Amino acid sequence: MHNDREISLPTRQAEVVIVGAGLAGLSAARALTKIGVDGIVLEARDRVGGRTYSRPASDGTILDLGGQWIGPTQDRLAALAAEVGATTFPTYNEGKNIEFYKGERLVYEGAIPMGDPAATMETIEALLELNLMAQEVPLDTPWTASRAAEWDSQTVETWMRAHIENEHARHLLTLGVESVFSVEPRDLSLLHFLFYTHSGGNLNQLLSVADGAQERRFHQGAQYISERLAAELGERVVLQAPVHTIYQDEQGVHVASDALLASARRAIIAIPPTLAGRLRYRPALPAYRDQLTQRVPMGTVIKVQCLYTQPFWRDEGYSGQVTCDEGAVRITFDNSPANGTSGVLMGFIEGDEGRAWGRRTREERETEVIACFVRYFGEQAAHPIEYAEQNWAEEEYSRGCYAGFMAPGVWSSYGEALSQPIGRLHWAGTETAVLWNGYMDGAIQSGERAAEEVLQALSSSRTRR
Ligand SMILES: Cc1cc2nc3c(=O)[nH]c(=O)nc-3n(C[C@H](O)[C@H](O)[C@H](O)COP(=O)(O)OP(=O)(O)OC[C@H]3O[C@@H](n4cnc5c(N)ncnc54)[C@H](O)[C@@H]3O)c2cc1C
């Protein structure tokens, strides 16, 4: 059944094999291990944590290069963090924000720039309307929303053009889409946008620092949670074991990686759908599932950070938060450590900018990022101690971020294939989450849900014997 290369590999036996040691895979393994079900986790990288990745800068400041924030209602993440001893502090959110728009610089406080009353009014109206529409989308079956056909036949761009007259308001919503999805409004199904909004509560929650998804950060860096989970799981987690082929037969499931061949009764595939589609399955998966995986692309984001000796912008009363309508970095945050011993400015290069700047050299990006920060915060930003970046689309085992998204038609035609088990295979990963889809909290939820599915399958097959 296996090829020659696999016959010479070491083998491991477990009840469940899990592909991917991100928060989803590790949460699944933990849930199973807790009740005595033996699992093994195969991870492609030489580290755990997947789309969370924290590393110390030259002065010891922890830089989160991937997921970092936790906010209200992300209860699974909060509970897990508390269990493993990860502690949080508020995102710096004091003082004045800055907006650059059509060459003008506007200083403002609060969530939305108030300089242009017509734009503010239309932005608020659009947010309210979208929030109401989002509440109509059933979270476990978005394609059954009463207006699913209408919403899944258009992009967010189409909707904005039809419903928002004010160009400035359209620009603000575009920035909102870029910052939440790291894609352009033209890429995204309106139905997916509404599902995702409902999944995280509402747009206010998705977009805000205070009382929102950007409210708090982890002292230890977000990857610490996965590192603690992996430490608990010990030898059950195997690094540098990229999985390439999954066989299913009467006896069980056999998962072939570059490092070992793991056999089990069930498998949980806890990687983004597009990466799951690149694995080889024997027998081949049904067309319905394969065609889904052909249609869930990842967003494009390069997360950039500059380290300074101190958060100098705070002295002048600035929060560190900027929005802009040009340049590579159009959104920034103060990402300094809790005690403010050093200053970190963080920015995202997203969507079209991410696609364009991802093709340039690291040096070119560094020059551009520093130029953006100097424009926003003055000459003091010109000489960081360190520049750090993570280009997530270049990562072989992510191929983009923050998450997979749906273009028009995908939910309607393929929605059920996202998490429906196939034979002995179960699907996890934040893309399959009902609550906080796309976020760390959703990843944990998806892992726990897949573990529950596996338990039910194992216990019903035991009963049948
Ligand atoms: C820049 C950035 C900022 C973000 N900001 C936030 C935030 O502030 N708050 C928030 O909640 N979320 C944020 N997110 C999203 C969050 O990080 C993810 O939703 C979450 O970490 C996904 O977890 P996961 O386990 O589903 O997937 P992943 O973390 O992608 O885990 C999948 C794992 O599978 C491994 N893998 C892939 N292919 C294979 C293979 N063939 N064989 C074996 N292993 C394989 C990968 O290496 C990876 O470790 C952000 C993400 C990024 C990149």
Short mmCIF file of C-alpha atoms and ligand atoms in Angstrom, two decimals:
data_model
loop_
_atom_site.label_atom_id
_atom_site.label_comp_id
_atom_site.label_asym_id
_atom_site.label_seq_id
_atom_site.Cartn_x
_atom_site.Cartn_y
_atom_site.Cartn_z
CA MET A 1 0.00 0.00 0.00
CA HIS A 2 2.76 2.45 0.93
CA ASN A 3 5.63 3.42 -1.32
CA ASP A 4 9.24 2.32 -0.74
CA ARG A 5 10.23 5.55 0.94
CA GLU A 6 7.53 5.05 3.58
CA ILE A 7 8.39 1.39 4.25
CA SER A 8 11.84 2.42 5.52
CA LEU A 9 10.41 5.10 7.88
CA PRO A 10 9.96 4.58 11.62
CA THR A 11 6.34 3.84 12.52
CA ARG A 12 4.19 4.93 15.45
CA GLN A 13 0.81 3.67 16.54
CA ALA A 14 -1.82 5.75 18.33
CA GLU A 15 -5.58 5.94 18.60
CA VAL A 16 -5.70 9.31 16.87
CA VAL A 17 -3.17 11.06 14.67
CA ILE A 18 -3.34 14.82 14.37
CA VAL A 19 -1.82 16.81 11.51
CA GLY A 20 -0.56 20.25 12.58
CA ALA A 21 0.60 21.60 15.95
CA GLY A 22 -1.10 24.97 15.81
CA LEU A 23 -3.63 25.88 18.49
CA ALA A 24 -6.26 23.71 16.77
CA GLY A 25 -4.19 20.54 16.59
CA LEU A 26 -2.71 20.97 20.05
CA SER A 27 -6.14 21.67 21.60
CA ALA A 28 -7.51 18.52 19.97
CA ALA A 29 -4.58 16.46 21.27
CA ARG A 30 -4.96 17.92 24.75
CA ALA A 31 -8.70 17.24 24.89
CA LEU A 32 -8.11 13.61 23.85
CA THR A 33 -5.13 13.04 26.14
CA LYS A 34 -7.07 14.41 29.12
CA ILE A 35 -9.52 11.55 28.87
CA GLY A 36 -6.91 8.92 28.16
CA VAL A 37 -7.13 8.70 24.37
CA ASP A 38 -3.67 8.33 22.93
CA GLY A 39 -2.86 10.90 20.22
CA ILE A 40 0.19 11.78 18.17
CA VAL A 41 0.67 15.20 16.56
CA LEU A 42 2.73 15.54 13.39
CA GLU A 43 4.04 19.07 12.79
CA ALA A 44 5.83 20.19 9.63
CA ARG A 45 7.83 23.05 11.14
CA ASP A 46 10.62 22.85 13.70
CA ARG A 47 8.35 24.67 16.17
CA VAL A 48 4.76 24.53 17.38
CA GLY A 49 2.23 27.39 17.30
CA GLY A 50 1.70 27.74 13.53
CA ARG A 51 0.27 31.19 12.87
CA THR A 52 1.38 32.34 16.33
CA TYR A 53 5.11 32.95 16.45
CA SER A 54 6.88 34.95 19.15
CA ARG A 55 10.58 35.68 19.39
CA PRO A 56 12.74 37.99 21.48
CA ALA A 57 14.23 41.06 19.80
CA SER A 58 17.91 41.96 20.38
CA ASP A 59 17.05 43.70 23.70
CA GLY A 60 14.86 40.82 24.92
CA THR A 61 11.48 42.46 24.04
CA ILE A 62 9.09 39.71 22.95
CA LEU A 63 7.85 40.35 19.41
CA ASP A 64 4.70 38.60 18.25
CA LEU A 65 5.16 38.02 14.52
CA GLY A 66 1.78 36.33 14.10
CA GLY A 67 -1.47 36.31 16.11
CA GLN A 68 -1.24 38.34 19.30
CA TRP A 69 -4.46 39.91 20.59
CA ILE A 70 -7.21 38.54 22.82
CA GLY A 71 -10.51 40.30 23.47
CA PRO A 72 -13.84 39.95 25.28
CA THR A 73 -15.90 36.82 24.50
CA GLN A 74 -12.81 34.90 23.37
CA ASP A 75 -13.52 32.67 26.31
CA ARG A 76 -11.80 29.50 25.12
CA LEU A 77 -8.55 31.32 24.52
CA ALA A 78 -8.84 33.08 27.88
CA ALA A 79 -9.49 29.81 29.72
CA LEU A 80 -6.66 27.97 28.00
CA ALA A 81 -4.24 30.85 28.56
CA ALA A 82 -5.13 30.91 32.26
CA GLU A 83 -4.62 27.15 32.53
CA VAL A 84 -1.12 27.28 31.05
CA GLY A 85 -0.13 30.45 32.94
CA ALA A 86 -0.13 32.96 30.07
CA THR A 87 -0.95 36.43 31.41
CA THR A 88 -2.30 39.48 29.60
CA PHE A 89 -1.99 43.26 29.64
CA PRO A 90 -4.04 45.99 27.92
CA THR A 91 -3.02 47.08 24.43
CA TYR A 92 -1.75 50.68 24.69
CA ASN A 93 -4.77 52.72 23.65
CA GLU A 94 -4.36 56.16 25.19
CA GLY A 95 -4.09 59.53 23.51
CA LYS A 96 -4.61 60.71 19.97
CA ASN A 97 -4.94 58.63 16.82
CA ILE A 98 -3.87 59.97 13.43
CA GLU A 99 -5.56 59.67 10.06
CA PHE A 100 -3.86 60.51 6.75
CA TYR A 101 -6.32 60.94 3.92
CA LYS A 102 -5.73 62.60 0.54
CA GLY A 103 -2.64 64.38 1.82
CA GLU A 104 -4.35 65.76 4.96
CA ARG A 105 -3.34 64.80 8.48
CA LEU A 106 -6.14 64.58 11.04
CA VAL A 107 -5.68 63.94 14.75
CA TYR A 108 -8.66 62.35 16.52
CA GLU A 109 -9.74 60.32 19.52
CA GLY A 110 -12.09 57.32 19.52
CA ALA A 111 -12.69 54.57 17.01
CA ILE A 112 -13.66 56.55 13.88
CA PRO A 113 -12.09 59.77 12.52
CA MET A 114 -14.61 62.62 13.00
CA GLY A 115 -13.03 65.26 10.71
CA ASP A 116 -15.47 64.76 7.86
CA PRO A 117 -19.04 64.59 9.25
CA ALA A 118 -20.56 63.16 6.03
CA ALA A 119 -17.97 60.37 5.97
CA THR A 120 -18.42 59.67 9.69
CA MET A 121 -22.20 59.50 9.32
CA GLU A 122 -22.10 57.15 6.32
CA THR A 123 -19.46 54.96 7.96
CA ILE A 124 -21.54 54.57 11.10
CA GLU A 125 -24.70 53.88 9.08
CA ALA A 126 -22.89 51.23 7.01
CA LEU A 127 -21.48 49.56 10.13
CA LEU A 128 -24.93 49.46 11.71
CA GLU A 129 -26.54 48.02 8.61
CA LEU A 130 -23.83 45.39 8.14
CA ASN A 131 -24.07 44.42 11.82
CA LEU A 132 -27.82 43.87 11.46
CA MET A 133 -27.35 41.82 8.29
CA ALA A 134 -24.62 39.74 10.00
CA GLN A 135 -26.97 38.70 12.78
CA GLU A 136 -29.15 37.00 10.15
CA VAL A 137 -26.38 34.56 9.17
CA PRO A 138 -26.63 31.19 10.97
CA LEU A 139 -23.14 30.45 12.23
CA ASP A 140 -23.11 26.70 11.65
CA THR A 141 -24.78 26.88 8.23
CA PRO A 142 -24.17 30.35 6.69
CA TRP A 143 -25.50 29.16 3.32
CA THR A 144 -28.99 28.74 4.83
CA ALA A 145 -29.39 32.47 5.63
CA SER A 146 -32.63 33.69 4.07
CA ARG A 147 -30.66 36.12 1.84
CA ALA A 148 -27.68 33.79 1.31
CA ALA A 149 -28.17 33.60 -2.47
CA GLU A 150 -28.16 37.40 -2.76
CA TRP A 151 -25.23 37.94 -0.37
CA ASP A 152 -23.08 35.11 -1.71
CA SER A 153 -23.45 36.40 -5.28
CA GLN A 154 -21.64 39.65 -4.57
CA THR A 155 -18.43 40.92 -3.07
CA VAL A 156 -18.06 43.43 -0.25
CA GLU A 157 -16.83 45.88 -2.92
CA THR A 158 -20.08 45.50 -4.91
CA TRP A 159 -22.12 46.13 -1.77
CA MET A 160 -20.07 49.19 -0.82
CA ARG A 161 -20.47 50.72 -4.28
CA ALA A 162 -24.24 50.24 -4.13
CA HIS A 163 -24.71 51.41 -0.53
CA ILE A 164 -21.99 53.92 0.36
CA GLU A 165 -21.85 57.14 -1.66
CA ASN A 166 -19.15 58.93 0.28
CA GLU A 167 -15.67 58.06 -1.03
CA HIS A 168 -14.01 58.68 2.32
CA ALA A 169 -16.48 56.37 4.07
CA ARG A 170 -15.75 53.70 1.43
CA HIS A 171 -12.05 54.13 2.11
CA LEU A 172 -12.58 53.65 5.86
CA LEU A 173 -14.57 50.47 5.32
CA THR A 174 -11.94 49.21 2.87
CA LEU A 175 -9.30 49.70 5.56
CA GLY A 176 -11.55 47.82 7.96
CA VAL A 177 -11.81 44.88 5.53
CA GLU A 178 -8.06 44.89 4.92
CA SER A 179 -7.27 44.96 8.61
CA VAL A 180 -9.69 42.17 9.55
CA PHE A 181 -9.24 39.87 6.51
CA SER A 182 -5.93 41.00 4.89
CA VAL A 183 -7.69 40.94 1.50
CA GLU A 184 -9.42 43.57 -0.65
CA PRO A 185 -13.21 44.09 -0.54
CA ARG A 186 -13.38 42.81 -4.15
CA ASP A 187 -11.93 39.44 -3.03
CA LEU A 188 -14.52 38.66 -0.43
CA SER A 189 -18.03 37.22 -0.57
CA LEU A 190 -20.45 39.52 1.24
CA LEU A 191 -21.92 36.41 2.86
CA HIS A 192 -18.49 35.42 4.20
CA PHE A 193 -17.92 38.94 5.50
CA LEU A 194 -21.27 38.81 7.32
CA PHE A 195 -20.67 35.28 8.66
CA TYR A 196 -17.24 36.28 9.97
CA THR A 197 -18.66 39.42 11.55
CA HIS A 198 -21.37 37.45 13.33
CA SER A 199 -18.84 34.80 14.33
CA GLY A 200 -16.83 37.45 16.22
CA GLY A 201 -19.90 39.28 17.57
CA ASN A 202 -20.16 42.42 15.44
CA LEU A 203 -17.97 44.85 13.50
CA ASN A 204 -17.40 47.06 16.53
CA GLN A 205 -15.87 44.10 18.32
CA LEU A 206 -13.76 43.05 15.33
CA LEU A 207 -12.40 46.54 14.72
CA SER A 208 -11.92 47.96 18.23
CA VAL A 209 -9.15 47.96 20.78
CA ALA A 210 -11.32 48.95 23.79
CA ASP A 211 -13.90 46.17 24.35
CA GLY A 212 -12.81 44.60 21.06
CA ALA A 213 -10.65 41.89 19.53
CA GLN A 214 -7.50 44.01 19.93
CA GLU A 215 -8.02 44.66 23.65
CA ARG A 216 -5.18 42.74 25.32
CA ARG A 217 -1.85 41.04 24.59
CA PHE A 218 0.15 38.27 26.19
CA HIS A 219 3.21 39.16 28.28
CA GLN A 220 4.92 35.96 27.16
CA GLY A 221 3.84 36.26 23.51
CA ALA A 222 0.92 34.28 22.07
CA GLN A 223 3.05 31.33 20.92
CA TYR A 224 3.79 30.55 24.58
CA ILE A 225 0.35 28.93 24.90
CA SER A 226 1.17 26.40 22.18
CA GLU A 227 4.62 25.82 23.67
CA ARG A 228 3.07 24.98 27.05
CA LEU A 229 0.54 22.64 25.41
CA ALA A 230 3.34 20.90 23.52
CA ALA A 231 5.37 20.57 26.73
CA GLU A 232 2.36 18.87 28.38
CA LEU A 233 2.00 16.52 25.41
CA GLY A 234 5.72 15.66 25.42
CA GLU A 235 6.74 12.98 22.94
CA ARG A 236 3.27 12.91 21.44
CA VAL A 237 4.30 15.98 19.40
CA VAL A 238 6.73 15.24 16.57
CA LEU A 239 8.36 18.26 14.89
CA GLN A 240 9.82 18.46 11.39
CA ALA A 241 7.33 15.86 10.22
CA PRO A 242 5.57 17.37 7.19
CA VAL A 243 2.67 15.09 6.26
CA HIS A 244 2.29 14.35 2.55
CA THR A 245 0.00 11.31 2.16
CA ILE A 246 -2.99 9.96 4.07
CA TYR A 247 -4.19 6.39 3.48
CA GLN A 248 -7.48 5.03 4.79
CA ASP A 249 -8.44 1.35 4.82
CA GLU A 250 -10.51 -1.10 6.84
CA GLN A 251 -7.86 -1.26 9.58
CA GLY A 252 -7.45 2.44 10.10
CA VAL A 253 -5.74 5.55 8.84
CA HIS A 254 -2.03 5.76 8.01
CA VAL A 255 -0.43 9.18 7.87
CA ALA A 256 2.88 9.42 6.05
CA SER A 257 5.23 12.28 6.85
CA ASP A 258 8.88 12.91 6.01
CA ALA A 259 9.84 11.76 9.53
CA LEU A 260 7.59 8.82 10.33
CA LEU A 261 4.52 6.86 9.42
CA ALA A 262 1.75 7.07 12.02
CA SER A 263 -1.18 4.64 12.10
CA ALA A 264 -4.36 5.26 14.05
CA ARG A 265 -8.08 4.67 14.07
CA ARG A 266 -8.96 8.29 13.29
CA ALA A 267 -7.13 11.39 12.02
CA ILE A 268 -7.72 15.09 12.66
CA ILE A 269 -6.36 17.35 9.94
CA ALA A 270 -5.77 20.67 11.71
CA ILE A 271 -4.31 22.78 8.90
CA PRO A 272 -5.90 25.47 6.69
CA PRO A 273 -8.17 24.04 3.93
CA THR A 274 -5.87 25.12 1.10
CA LEU A 275 -2.95 23.21 2.68
CA ALA A 276 -5.19 20.21 3.37
CA GLY A 277 -5.94 20.22 -0.37
CA ARG A 278 -2.25 19.83 -1.14
CA LEU A 279 -1.99 16.50 0.70
CA ARG A 280 -2.40 13.26 -1.23
CA TYR A 281 -5.28 11.03 -0.13
CA ARG A 282 -5.72 7.31 -0.83
CA PRO A 283 -8.44 6.68 -1.73
CA ALA A 284 -8.73 10.14 -3.27
CA LEU A 285 -11.21 12.41 -1.54
CA PRO A 286 -14.65 13.04 -3.03
CA ALA A 287 -14.75 15.83 -5.60
CA TYR A 288 -16.98 17.93 -3.35
CA ARG A 289 -14.31 18.16 -0.62
CA ASP A 290 -11.41 18.57 -3.06
CA GLN A 291 -13.17 21.35 -4.93
CA LEU A 292 -13.78 23.15 -1.64
CA THR A 293 -10.05 23.08 -0.87
CA GLN A 294 -9.41 24.57 -4.33
CA ARG A 295 -11.50 27.55 -3.26
CA VAL A 296 -10.39 28.73 0.20
CA PRO A 297 -7.40 31.01 -0.40
CA MET A 298 -5.42 32.65 2.40
CA GLY A 299 -5.21 36.39 2.94
CA THR A 300 -1.95 38.27 2.37
CA VAL A 301 -0.20 40.01 5.24
CA ILE A 302 3.32 41.04 6.14
CA LYS A 303 3.53 42.01 9.81
CA VAL A 304 6.29 44.58 10.40
CA GLN A 305 7.72 45.98 13.62
CA CYS A 306 10.36 48.57 14.54
CA LEU A 307 12.01 48.47 17.94
CA TYR A 308 13.07 51.75 19.61
CA THR A 309 14.68 52.51 22.96
CA GLN A 310 11.37 53.98 24.15
CA PRO A 311 7.78 54.60 22.97
CA PHE A 312 8.59 58.24 22.11
CA TRP A 313 5.21 58.91 20.44
CA ARG A 314 3.50 58.51 23.83
CA ASP A 315 5.38 61.60 25.15
CA GLU A 316 3.60 63.67 22.50
CA GLY A 317 0.22 62.22 23.41
CA TYR A 318 -0.12 59.77 20.51
CA SER A 319 -1.58 56.28 20.84
CA GLY A 320 0.59 54.87 18.06
CA GLN A 321 -2.53 54.11 16.00
CA VAL A 322 -2.55 55.46 12.44
CA THR A 323 -4.69 54.87 9.39
CA CYS A 324 -3.49 56.00 5.97
CA ASP A 325 -4.62 55.83 2.34
CA GLU A 326 -1.20 55.36 0.76
CA GLY A 327 2.14 53.67 1.33
CA ALA A 328 2.87 50.08 2.27
CA VAL A 329 1.80 50.34 5.93
CA ARG A 330 -1.74 51.71 6.22
CA ILE A 331 -2.49 50.71 9.76
CA THR A 332 -0.25 50.85 12.85
CA PHE A 333 -0.36 50.04 16.56
CA ASP A 334 1.81 50.56 19.63
CA ASN A 335 3.20 47.09 20.27
CA SER A 336 5.56 48.04 23.11
CA PRO A 337 6.00 45.66 26.04
CA ALA A 338 3.71 46.09 29.07
CA ASN A 339 6.27 47.95 31.16
CA GLY A 340 7.17 50.34 28.31
CA THR A 341 10.91 49.61 28.74
CA SER A 342 11.25 49.74 24.97
CA GLY A 343 9.06 51.10 22.19
CA VAL A 344 7.65 48.98 19.37
CA LEU A 345 5.70 50.33 16.43
CA MET A 346 3.84 47.60 14.57
CA GLY A 347 2.19 47.81 11.18
CA PHE A 348 0.46 45.56 8.69
CA ILE A 349 1.14 45.43 4.95
CA GLU A 350 -2.10 43.87 3.76
CA GLY A 351 -4.11 42.84 0.72
CA ASP A 352 -2.85 44.44 -2.51
CA GLU A 353 0.04 46.14 -0.69
CA GLY A 354 1.07 42.79 0.79
CA ARG A 355 0.94 41.19 -2.66
CA ALA A 356 3.10 43.96 -4.18
CA TRP A 357 5.57 44.39 -1.32
CA GLY A 358 5.94 40.64 -0.82
CA ARG A 359 7.70 40.54 -4.18
CA ARG A 360 10.27 43.17 -3.17
CA THR A 361 13.39 42.54 -1.08
CA ARG A 362 13.45 42.68 2.70
CA GLU A 363 15.74 45.75 2.46
CA GLU A 364 13.27 47.57 0.21
CA ARG A 365 10.44 46.79 2.63
CA GLU A 366 12.49 47.95 5.62
CA THR A 367 13.22 51.28 3.91
CA GLU A 368 9.54 51.76 3.02
CA VAL A 369 8.27 50.77 6.48
CA ILE A 370 10.64 53.18 8.21
CA ALA A 371 9.62 55.93 5.75
CA CYS A 372 5.96 55.31 6.68
CA PHE A 373 6.73 55.45 10.41
CA VAL A 374 8.74 58.69 9.96
CA ARG A 375 5.83 60.21 8.07
CA TYR A 376 3.45 59.21 10.86
CA PHE A 377 5.58 59.90 13.96
CA GLY A 378 8.47 62.15 12.88
CA GLU A 379 12.26 61.86 12.60
CA GLN A 380 12.59 59.95 15.89
CA ALA A 381 11.20 56.95 14.03
CA ALA A 382 14.06 57.03 11.49
CA HIS A 383 16.57 54.87 13.37
CA PRO A 384 15.03 51.79 14.99
CA ILE A 385 17.32 49.46 16.93
CA GLU A 386 15.82 46.61 14.98
CA TYR A 387 13.43 45.93 12.13
CA ALA A 388 11.44 42.68 12.21
CA GLU A 389 9.01 41.30 9.67
CA GLN A 390 7.09 38.14 8.94
CA ASN A 391 5.79 37.59 5.43
CA TRP A 392 3.16 34.92 6.03
CA ALA A 393 2.41 34.12 2.39
CA GLU A 394 6.05 33.04 1.95
CA GLU A 395 5.71 30.50 4.77
CA GLU A 396 5.45 27.04 3.21
CA TYR A 397 3.23 25.77 6.01
CA SER A 398 0.85 28.76 6.15
CA ARG A 399 0.90 30.27 2.63
CA GLY A 400 -0.88 33.37 3.89
CA CYS A 401 -2.84 34.77 6.81
CA TYR A 402 -4.75 35.71 8.87
CA ALA A 403 -6.99 32.92 7.65
CA GLY A 404 -8.61 31.25 4.65
CA PHE A 405 -11.58 33.19 3.26
CA MET A 406 -14.49 32.59 0.89
CA ALA A 407 -15.01 34.32 -2.45
CA PRO A 408 -18.61 34.55 -3.77
CA GLY A 409 -20.39 31.24 -4.25
CA VAL A 410 -18.14 29.08 -2.09
CA TRP A 411 -20.30 28.96 1.03
CA SER A 412 -23.38 28.25 -1.09
CA SER A 413 -21.84 25.50 -3.20
CA TYR A 414 -19.37 23.89 -0.79
CA GLY A 415 -20.20 25.03 2.76
CA GLU A 416 -20.95 21.58 4.12
CA ALA A 417 -17.60 20.20 2.94
CA LEU A 418 -15.68 22.48 5.29
CA SER A 419 -15.91 20.32 8.40
CA GLN A 420 -17.93 17.23 7.51
CA PRO A 421 -15.82 14.12 8.35
CA ILE A 422 -14.86 11.83 5.45
CA GLY A 423 -14.37 8.22 6.51
CA ARG A 424 -11.79 8.32 9.30
CA LEU A 425 -10.78 11.93 8.63
CA HIS A 426 -11.96 14.91 10.71
CA TRP A 427 -11.26 18.54 9.91
CA ALA A 428 -10.12 21.23 12.35
CA GLY A 429 -8.37 24.60 12.14
CA THR A 430 -9.72 28.10 12.73
CA GLU A 431 -11.33 28.15 9.27
CA THR A 432 -13.80 25.51 10.50
CA ALA A 433 -14.79 27.41 13.67
CA VAL A 434 -18.28 28.69 14.33
CA LEU A 435 -17.29 31.30 16.92
CA TRP A 436 -14.31 33.60 16.32
CA ASN A 437 -13.62 32.00 12.95
CA GLY A 438 -10.14 33.09 11.81
CA TYR A 439 -8.91 33.80 15.33
CA MET A 440 -6.95 31.87 17.97
CA ASP A 441 -10.14 31.33 19.95
CA GLY A 442 -11.76 29.74 16.89
CA ALA A 443 -8.74 27.47 16.40
CA ILE A 444 -9.11 26.12 19.94
CA GLN A 445 -12.85 25.65 19.48
CA SER A 446 -12.30 23.75 16.24
CA GLY A 447 -9.75 21.42 17.85
CA GLU A 448 -12.05 20.66 20.75
CA ARG A 449 -14.98 20.06 18.39
CA ALA A 450 -12.94 17.66 16.24
CA ALA A 451 -11.76 15.80 19.36
CA GLU A 452 -15.40 15.41 20.42
CA GLU A 453 -16.33 14.06 16.97
CA VAL A 454 -13.50 11.54 17.14
CA LEU A 455 -14.53 10.40 20.62
CA GLN A 456 -18.06 9.81 19.46
CA ALA A 457 -16.83 7.87 16.43
CA LEU A 458 -14.47 5.77 18.54
CA SER A 459 -17.08 4.99 21.16
CA SER A 460 -19.75 4.08 18.60
CA SER A 461 -17.33 1.74 16.79
CA ARG A 462 -16.49 0.13 20.17
CA THR A 463 -20.20 -0.36 20.89
CA ARG A 464 -20.70 -1.97 17.50
CA ARG A 465 -18.04 -4.60 18.16
C1 LIG B 1 0.02 38.31 11.37
C2 LIG B 1 -1.12 37.61 12.05
C3 LIG B 1 -1.86 38.28 13.00
C4 LIG B 1 -2.92 37.65 13.64
N1 LIG B 1 -3.55 38.30 14.66
C5 LIG B 1 -4.41 37.61 15.45
C6 LIG B 1 -4.82 38.16 16.69
O1 LIG B 1 -4.36 39.23 17.08
N2 LIG B 1 -5.72 37.46 17.43
C7 LIG B 1 -6.18 36.23 17.03
O2 LIG B 1 -6.97 35.64 17.77
N3 LIG B 1 -5.76 35.67 15.87
C8 LIG B 1 -4.86 36.31 15.10
N4 LIG B 1 -4.36 35.73 13.97
C9 LIG B 1 -4.92 34.45 13.53
C10 LIG B 1 -4.45 33.28 14.41
O3 LIG B 1 -3.07 33.32 14.55
C11 LIG B 1 -4.91 31.97 13.77
O4 LIG B 1 -6.30 31.99 13.60
C12 LIG B 1 -4.59 30.73 14.59
O5 LIG B 1 -3.30 30.76 15.13
C13 LIG B 1 -4.78 29.50 13.68
O6 LIG B 1 -4.52 28.30 14.39
P1 LIG B 1 -4.72 26.90 13.66
O7 LIG B 1 -4.24 25.87 14.60
O8 LIG B 1 -6.09 26.81 13.13
O9 LIG B 1 -3.77 26.95 12.37
P2 LIG B 1 -2.18 27.10 12.27
O10 LIG B 1 -1.68 27.99 13.35
O11 LIG B 1 -1.89 27.50 10.87
O12 LIG B 1 -1.65 25.64 12.55
C14 LIG B 1 -1.48 24.68 11.55
C15 LIG B 1 -0.19 23.92 11.82
O13 LIG B 1 -0.06 22.88 10.87
C16 LIG B 1 1.26 22.83 10.39
N5 LIG B 1 1.22 22.23 9.06
C17 LIG B 1 0.85 22.77 7.89
N6 LIG B 1 0.94 21.87 6.90
C18 LIG B 1 1.38 20.72 7.47
C19 LIG B 1 1.69 19.41 6.98
N7 LIG B 1 1.58 19.09 5.67
N8 LIG B 1 2.12 18.47 7.86
C20 LIG B 1 2.23 18.74 9.18
N9 LIG B 1 1.98 19.96 9.69
C21 LIG B 1 1.55 20.94 8.85
C22 LIG B 1 1.72 24.27 10.41
O14 LIG B 1 3.12 24.37 10.46
C23 LIG B 1 1.05 24.79 11.68
O15 LIG B 1 1.87 24.63 12.80
C24 LIG B 1 -3.28 36.32 13.30
C25 LIG B 1 -2.53 35.65 12.34
C26 LIG B 1 -1.44 36.27 11.74
C27 LIG B 1 -0.61 35.49 10.79
#
